[in-house]
Amino acid sequence: MKKLINKPEDVVVEELKGIEYAHPDLVRVHYDPNFIYRADAPVQGKVAIVSGGGSGHEPMHGGFVGMGMLDAACPGAVFTSPTPDQMLEAAKMVHGGAGVLYIVKNYTGDILNFDMAADLARAEGIEVESVVTNDDVAVQDSLYTAGRRGVGVTVLAEKICGAAAEEGRSLSEVAEMCRKVNGWGRSMGMALTSCTVPHAGKPTFDLPDDEMEIGIGIHGEPGRTRMKLKSADEITEMLMEPILNDLPFRAGDEVLLFVNSMGGTPLIELYVVYRKAYEIAVNAGLKVVRNLIGPYITSLEMAGCSITLLKMDDELIRLWDAPVKTPALRWGV
């Protein structure tokens, strides 16, 4: 195992220290329990949005804390759900009187812990809603989930719902917007290599040099199938076909196309994939009006990519274009 770490047990805290030192104008870091929150929190009268999950997926979620996106993010250990006390204390820190929305990826540990945190927050007088993202079309159930996994749509929901919250919308309205985004988006990913969790010290799974896994999860969960390595265009077709078939996209629909690196895939390869995905979408009669390309939801150093397609309307486009200022995303500011 070759990694730029000191001790595996110190990785998450040392990462948080680095974020604290790098972005003091945007975020603050709370320790024991660990969470990242907006430097100007709580924002009075605004719905606070909180998300989180296992570390190792950076910049999700801590990189998306700031104006226009999340109010707080709770990092668990690598590939491990954060705990209810993290989620509760984060909600209390950022609650500005208008309620808290938890955005939760559909993994069993995340669901259980966020549900418990929501109950504890309500007991303290904080109004809470939770929305679960489950956009992965690869498998119905996996090692970590009952039902579909939450992946690419999560970041898009955090951006769009963050903009809605900045406008002063109510908790129920922001939560409904999150459900809309989740319902209108579909994702699928693949892996060329495994990744190595620091505590494990060895690859999560064995993937020979001439093979790939289609439909992989962000923790390295098995996908739909393992097969011999294909060309970039063939891989893109295998990801786009089930996405297009799963959601009733219609000719003329406007969409956002998101091509994500799993951590080890460089931009030159992502743009090769984007080119083919764009052509497939256009040939299906869709109009690609927005895009996102880069390492936004990673799985440590795993080589591979995921594709997300989100149906857009005028409202979603406007919210997507709203200013944002976070460690990982800055535009319109």
Coordinates of C-alpha atoms in Angstrom, one line a residue:
M1 CA 0.0 0.0 0.0
K2 CA 1.4 3.4 -1.1
K3 CA -0.5 6.3 0.3
L4 CA 0.3 9.8 1.5
I5 CA -0.8 9.2 5.0
N6 CA 0.7 8.9 8.5
K7 CA -1.4 6.5 10.5
P8 CA -4.6 5.0 9.1
E9 CA -6.4 5.9 12.3
D10 CA -5.4 9.6 11.9
V11 CA -6.4 10.1 8.2
V12 CA -9.9 11.6 8.7
V13 CA -8.9 14.1 11.5
E14 CA -5.7 15.1 9.6
E15 CA -7.8 15.7 6.5
L16 CA -10.2 17.8 8.5
K17 CA -7.3 19.9 9.8
G18 CA -6.2 20.4 6.2
I19 CA -9.6 21.6 5.2
E20 CA -9.7 23.9 8.2
Y21 CA -6.4 25.5 7.3
A22 CA -7.1 25.8 3.6
H23 CA -10.6 27.3 3.7
P24 CA -11.1 29.5 6.8
D25 CA -13.1 32.0 4.8
L26 CA -15.7 29.4 3.9
V27 CA -15.9 26.7 6.5
R28 CA -15.2 25.8 10.1
V29 CA -14.5 22.3 11.5
H30 CA -15.9 20.9 14.7
Y31 CA -14.1 18.0 16.4
D32 CA -15.5 15.2 18.6
P33 CA -17.9 14.8 17.0
N34 CA -16.5 15.6 13.7
F35 CA -18.3 17.8 11.2
I36 CA -17.7 20.7 8.7
Y37 CA -20.0 23.7 8.8
R38 CA -20.4 27.0 7.1
A39 CA -18.3 29.8 8.5
D40 CA -21.3 32.0 8.7
A41 CA -23.6 29.4 10.3
P42 CA -26.3 29.6 11.4
V43 CA -28.0 31.6 8.7
Q44 CA -31.1 32.9 10.4
G45 CA -34.4 32.2 8.6
K46 CA -32.8 29.8 6.0
V47 CA -33.4 26.1 5.8
A48 CA -30.2 24.4 6.8
I49 CA -29.1 21.4 4.7
V50 CA -26.9 18.7 6.2
S51 CA -25.5 15.6 4.5
G52 CA -22.7 13.2 5.2
G53 CA -21.3 9.8 4.7
G54 CA -18.1 7.8 4.9
S55 CA -14.8 9.5 4.1
G56 CA -12.9 8.5 1.0
H57 CA -15.4 10.1 -1.4
E58 CA -14.0 13.6 -1.3
P59 CA -14.9 16.2 -2.2
M60 CA -18.3 14.8 -1.3
H61 CA -19.6 16.0 1.1
G62 CA -17.3 18.4 3.0
G63 CA -16.1 20.0 -0.2
F64 CA -19.7 21.2 -0.9
V65 CA -20.2 23.1 2.4
G66 CA -20.7 26.8 1.9
M67 CA -23.0 29.4 0.4
G68 CA -25.4 27.9 -2.1
M69 CA -24.9 24.2 -1.1
L70 CA -24.6 22.5 2.3
D71 CA -24.7 24.1 5.7
A72 CA -22.8 21.1 7.2
A73 CA -21.3 17.8 6.3
C74 CA -20.6 14.8 8.6
P75 CA -17.6 12.6 7.7
G76 CA -17.5 9.1 9.0
A77 CA -14.5 6.9 9.0
V78 CA -13.4 5.7 5.5
F79 CA -16.4 4.1 3.8
T80 CA -18.3 4.1 7.1
S81 CA -21.4 6.0 8.0
P82 CA -21.1 8.9 10.4
T83 CA -22.8 8.5 13.7
P84 CA -26.1 10.0 15.0
D85 CA -24.3 12.3 17.4
Q86 CA -22.3 13.9 14.5
M87 CA -25.5 14.5 12.6
L88 CA -27.4 15.8 15.6
E89 CA -24.6 18.3 16.7
A90 CA -24.2 19.4 13.1
A91 CA -27.9 20.2 12.8
K92 CA -27.9 22.1 16.1
M93 CA -24.9 24.1 15.0
V94 CA -26.4 25.2 11.6
H95 CA -30.1 25.5 12.5
G96 CA -31.3 29.0 11.8
G97 CA -34.9 28.6 12.8
A98 CA -36.3 27.4 9.5
G99 CA -35.7 23.7 10.0
V100 CA -33.1 21.2 8.8
L101 CA -33.1 19.0 5.7
Y102 CA -31.0 15.8 5.8
I103 CA -29.9 14.6 2.4
V104 CA -29.1 10.9 2.8
K105 CA -27.6 8.4 0.3
N106 CA -29.4 5.1 0.3
Y107 CA -27.0 3.0 2.3
T108 CA -28.3 1.1 5.3
G109 CA -26.0 2.6 7.9
D110 CA -26.6 6.1 6.7
I111 CA -30.4 5.6 6.7
L112 CA -30.4 4.2 10.3
N113 CA -28.1 6.9 11.7
F114 CA -29.7 9.8 10.0
D115 CA -33.2 8.6 11.1
M116 CA -32.0 8.4 14.7
A117 CA -30.4 11.9 14.5
A118 CA -33.7 13.3 13.0
D119 CA -35.6 11.9 16.0
L120 CA -33.2 13.3 18.5
A121 CA -33.3 16.7 16.7
R122 CA -37.1 16.8 16.8
A123 CA -37.0 16.0 20.5
E124 CA -34.9 19.2 20.9
G125 CA -37.5 21.2 19.0
I126 CA -35.8 21.3 15.6
E127 CA -38.0 20.6 12.6
V128 CA -36.3 18.0 10.4
E129 CA -37.1 16.4 7.0
S130 CA -35.0 13.6 5.4
V131 CA -34.8 12.8 1.7
V132 CA -33.1 9.7 0.5
T133 CA -31.3 9.6 -2.9
N134 CA -31.4 6.3 -4.8
D135 CA -30.5 7.1 -8.4
D136 CA -28.2 4.1 -9.2
V137 CA -29.8 1.9 -11.9
A138 CA -27.0 -0.7 -11.8
V139 CA -28.5 -3.0 -9.1
Q140 CA -31.7 -3.2 -7.1
D141 CA -30.0 -4.3 -3.9
S142 CA -26.3 -4.5 -2.9
L143 CA -24.1 -5.3 0.0
Y144 CA -24.8 -1.9 1.6
T145 CA -28.4 -1.2 0.6
A146 CA -32.0 -2.3 0.5
G147 CA -33.0 -0.9 -2.9
R148 CA -31.0 1.3 -5.2
R149 CA -27.8 3.0 -4.1
G150 CA -27.5 6.8 -3.8
V151 CA -24.7 8.1 -6.0
G152 CA -24.4 10.9 -8.6
V153 CA -27.7 12.7 -8.1
T154 CA -26.7 13.4 -4.5
V155 CA -24.3 16.2 -5.5
L156 CA -26.7 17.7 -8.0
A157 CA -29.4 17.7 -5.3
E158 CA -27.1 19.4 -2.8
K159 CA -26.4 22.2 -5.4
I160 CA -30.0 22.7 -6.5
C161 CA -31.6 22.4 -3.0
G162 CA -28.9 24.6 -1.6
A163 CA -29.9 27.3 -4.1
A164 CA -33.6 26.9 -3.2
A165 CA -32.7 27.2 0.5
E166 CA -30.7 30.4 -0.2
E167 CA -33.9 31.9 -1.8
G168 CA -35.7 31.5 1.5
R169 CA -38.0 28.6 0.6
S170 CA -39.6 26.6 3.4
L171 CA -38.4 23.3 4.6
S172 CA -41.2 21.4 2.9
E173 CA -40.5 23.2 -0.4
V174 CA -36.8 22.5 -0.2
A175 CA -37.4 18.8 0.7
E176 CA -39.9 18.5 -2.2
M177 CA -37.3 20.0 -4.6
C178 CA -34.8 17.3 -3.4
R179 CA -37.4 14.6 -4.1
K180 CA -38.0 16.0 -7.6
V181 CA -34.2 16.0 -8.4
N182 CA -33.9 12.4 -7.1
G183 CA -36.9 11.3 -9.2
W184 CA -35.6 12.9 -12.3
G185 CA -32.0 11.6 -12.2
R186 CA -30.4 8.3 -12.9
S187 CA -26.8 7.1 -12.6
M188 CA -24.5 4.2 -13.3
G189 CA -20.8 3.6 -12.7
M190 CA -17.9 1.3 -13.5
A191 CA -14.5 0.4 -12.2
L192 CA -11.2 -0.3 -14.0
T193 CA -9.3 -0.9 -10.7
S194 CA -10.1 -1.5 -7.0
C195 CA -9.2 1.0 -4.3
T196 CA -7.3 0.4 -1.0
V197 CA -8.9 1.4 2.3
P198 CA -6.1 2.6 4.6
H199 CA -7.1 0.4 7.6
A200 CA -7.3 -2.6 5.3
G201 CA -3.9 -2.0 3.6
K202 CA -4.9 -4.1 0.5
P203 CA -7.3 -3.7 -2.4
T204 CA -10.9 -4.0 -1.6
F205 CA -11.4 -6.5 -4.4
D206 CA -9.3 -8.2 -7.1
L207 CA -9.8 -7.0 -10.6
P208 CA -7.3 -8.4 -13.2
D209 CA -5.6 -5.9 -15.6
D210 CA -7.7 -7.1 -18.5
E211 CA -11.1 -6.9 -16.8
M212 CA -13.6 -4.3 -15.6
E213 CA -16.6 -4.2 -13.4
I214 CA -19.8 -2.6 -14.7
G215 CA -22.3 -1.2 -12.2
I216 CA -19.8 -0.9 -9.3
G217 CA -20.8 0.9 -6.1
I218 CA -18.8 3.7 -4.6
H219 CA -17.6 1.5 -1.8
G220 CA -16.4 -1.2 -4.2
E221 CA -19.6 -3.2 -4.1
P222 CA -20.0 -5.7 -7.0
G223 CA -21.9 -4.4 -10.0
R224 CA -24.0 -6.0 -12.7
T225 CA -21.2 -7.9 -14.3
R226 CA -17.5 -8.4 -14.7
M227 CA -16.1 -8.7 -18.2
K228 CA -13.1 -8.2 -20.4
L229 CA -12.0 -4.6 -20.8
K230 CA -13.8 -2.7 -23.6
S231 CA -13.1 0.6 -25.4
A232 CA -14.2 3.9 -23.9
D233 CA -17.1 4.2 -26.4
E234 CA -18.4 0.6 -25.6
I235 CA -18.2 1.3 -21.8
T236 CA -20.1 4.6 -22.2
E237 CA -22.8 2.8 -24.2
M238 CA -23.1 0.2 -21.5
L239 CA -23.6 2.9 -18.9
M240 CA -25.9 5.2 -20.9
E241 CA -28.3 2.5 -22.2
P242 CA -29.7 1.4 -18.8
I243 CA -29.9 5.1 -17.7
L244 CA -32.0 6.1 -20.7
N245 CA -34.1 3.0 -20.5
D246 CA -34.9 3.4 -16.8
L247 CA -36.3 6.9 -16.8
P248 CA -38.9 7.9 -19.4
F249 CA -36.8 10.6 -21.1
R250 CA -38.6 12.0 -24.1
A251 CA -37.3 13.6 -27.3
G252 CA -36.9 17.3 -26.6
D253 CA -36.2 16.9 -22.9
E254 CA -33.4 19.1 -21.5
V255 CA -30.9 17.4 -19.4
L256 CA -27.8 17.8 -17.3
L257 CA -25.0 15.4 -18.1
F258 CA -22.6 14.6 -15.3
V259 CA -19.4 12.5 -15.9
N260 CA -17.7 11.7 -12.6
S261 CA -14.2 10.3 -11.9
M262 CA -14.1 7.6 -9.2
G263 CA -10.8 9.1 -8.1
G264 CA -8.1 7.7 -10.3
T265 CA -9.4 8.6 -13.8
P266 CA -7.9 11.7 -15.3
L267 CA -9.8 14.5 -17.1
I268 CA -8.6 13.5 -20.5
E269 CA -10.4 10.2 -20.2
L270 CA -13.5 11.8 -18.7
Y271 CA -13.8 14.1 -21.7
V272 CA -13.5 11.1 -24.0
V273 CA -16.5 9.5 -22.1
Y274 CA -18.4 12.8 -22.1
R275 CA -18.0 13.1 -25.9
K276 CA -19.7 9.7 -26.4
A277 CA -22.3 10.2 -23.7
Y278 CA -23.2 13.6 -25.2
E279 CA -23.6 12.0 -28.7
I280 CA -25.8 9.2 -27.3
A281 CA -28.0 11.7 -25.5
V282 CA -28.4 13.9 -28.6
N283 CA -29.1 10.9 -30.8
A284 CA -31.9 10.0 -28.3
G285 CA -33.4 13.4 -28.9
L286 CA -32.3 15.0 -25.7
K287 CA -30.8 18.5 -25.4
V288 CA -27.8 18.7 -23.1
V289 CA -28.1 22.2 -21.5
R290 CA -25.8 21.8 -18.5
N291 CA -22.9 19.5 -17.5
L292 CA -20.5 18.6 -14.7
I293 CA -17.2 16.8 -15.4
G294 CA -14.6 15.9 -12.9
P295 CA -13.9 14.0 -9.6
Y296 CA -16.9 15.0 -7.4
I297 CA -17.8 11.6 -5.9
T298 CA -14.7 9.5 -5.6
S299 CA -13.8 6.1 -4.2
L300 CA -10.3 6.8 -3.0
E301 CA -8.0 6.1 -5.9
M302 CA -10.3 3.8 -7.8
A303 CA -10.0 4.1 -11.6
G304 CA -13.4 4.3 -13.3
C305 CA -16.2 6.7 -13.8
S306 CA -19.9 7.2 -13.4
I307 CA -22.5 8.9 -15.5
T308 CA -25.6 10.7 -14.3
L309 CA -28.3 12.1 -16.4
L310 CA -30.8 14.6 -14.8
K311 CA -33.9 15.9 -16.5
M312 CA -34.1 19.7 -16.2
D313 CA -36.8 22.3 -16.5
D314 CA -36.5 26.1 -16.3
E315 CA -36.7 26.1 -12.5
L316 CA -33.9 23.5 -12.1
I317 CA -31.7 25.3 -14.6
R318 CA -32.1 28.6 -12.8
L319 CA -31.3 27.0 -9.4
W320 CA -28.3 25.2 -11.0
D321 CA -26.9 28.5 -12.2
A322 CA -27.3 30.2 -8.9
P323 CA -24.1 31.4 -7.2
V324 CA -22.2 28.9 -5.1
K325 CA -19.0 29.3 -3.0
T326 CA -17.6 26.1 -1.4
P327 CA -14.2 24.5 -1.2
A328 CA -14.9 22.3 -4.3
L329 CA -17.2 24.5 -6.3
R330 CA -17.2 28.2 -6.9
W331 CA -19.2 29.9 -9.7
G332 CA -21.2 33.1 -10.2
V333 CA -19.4 34.8 -7.2

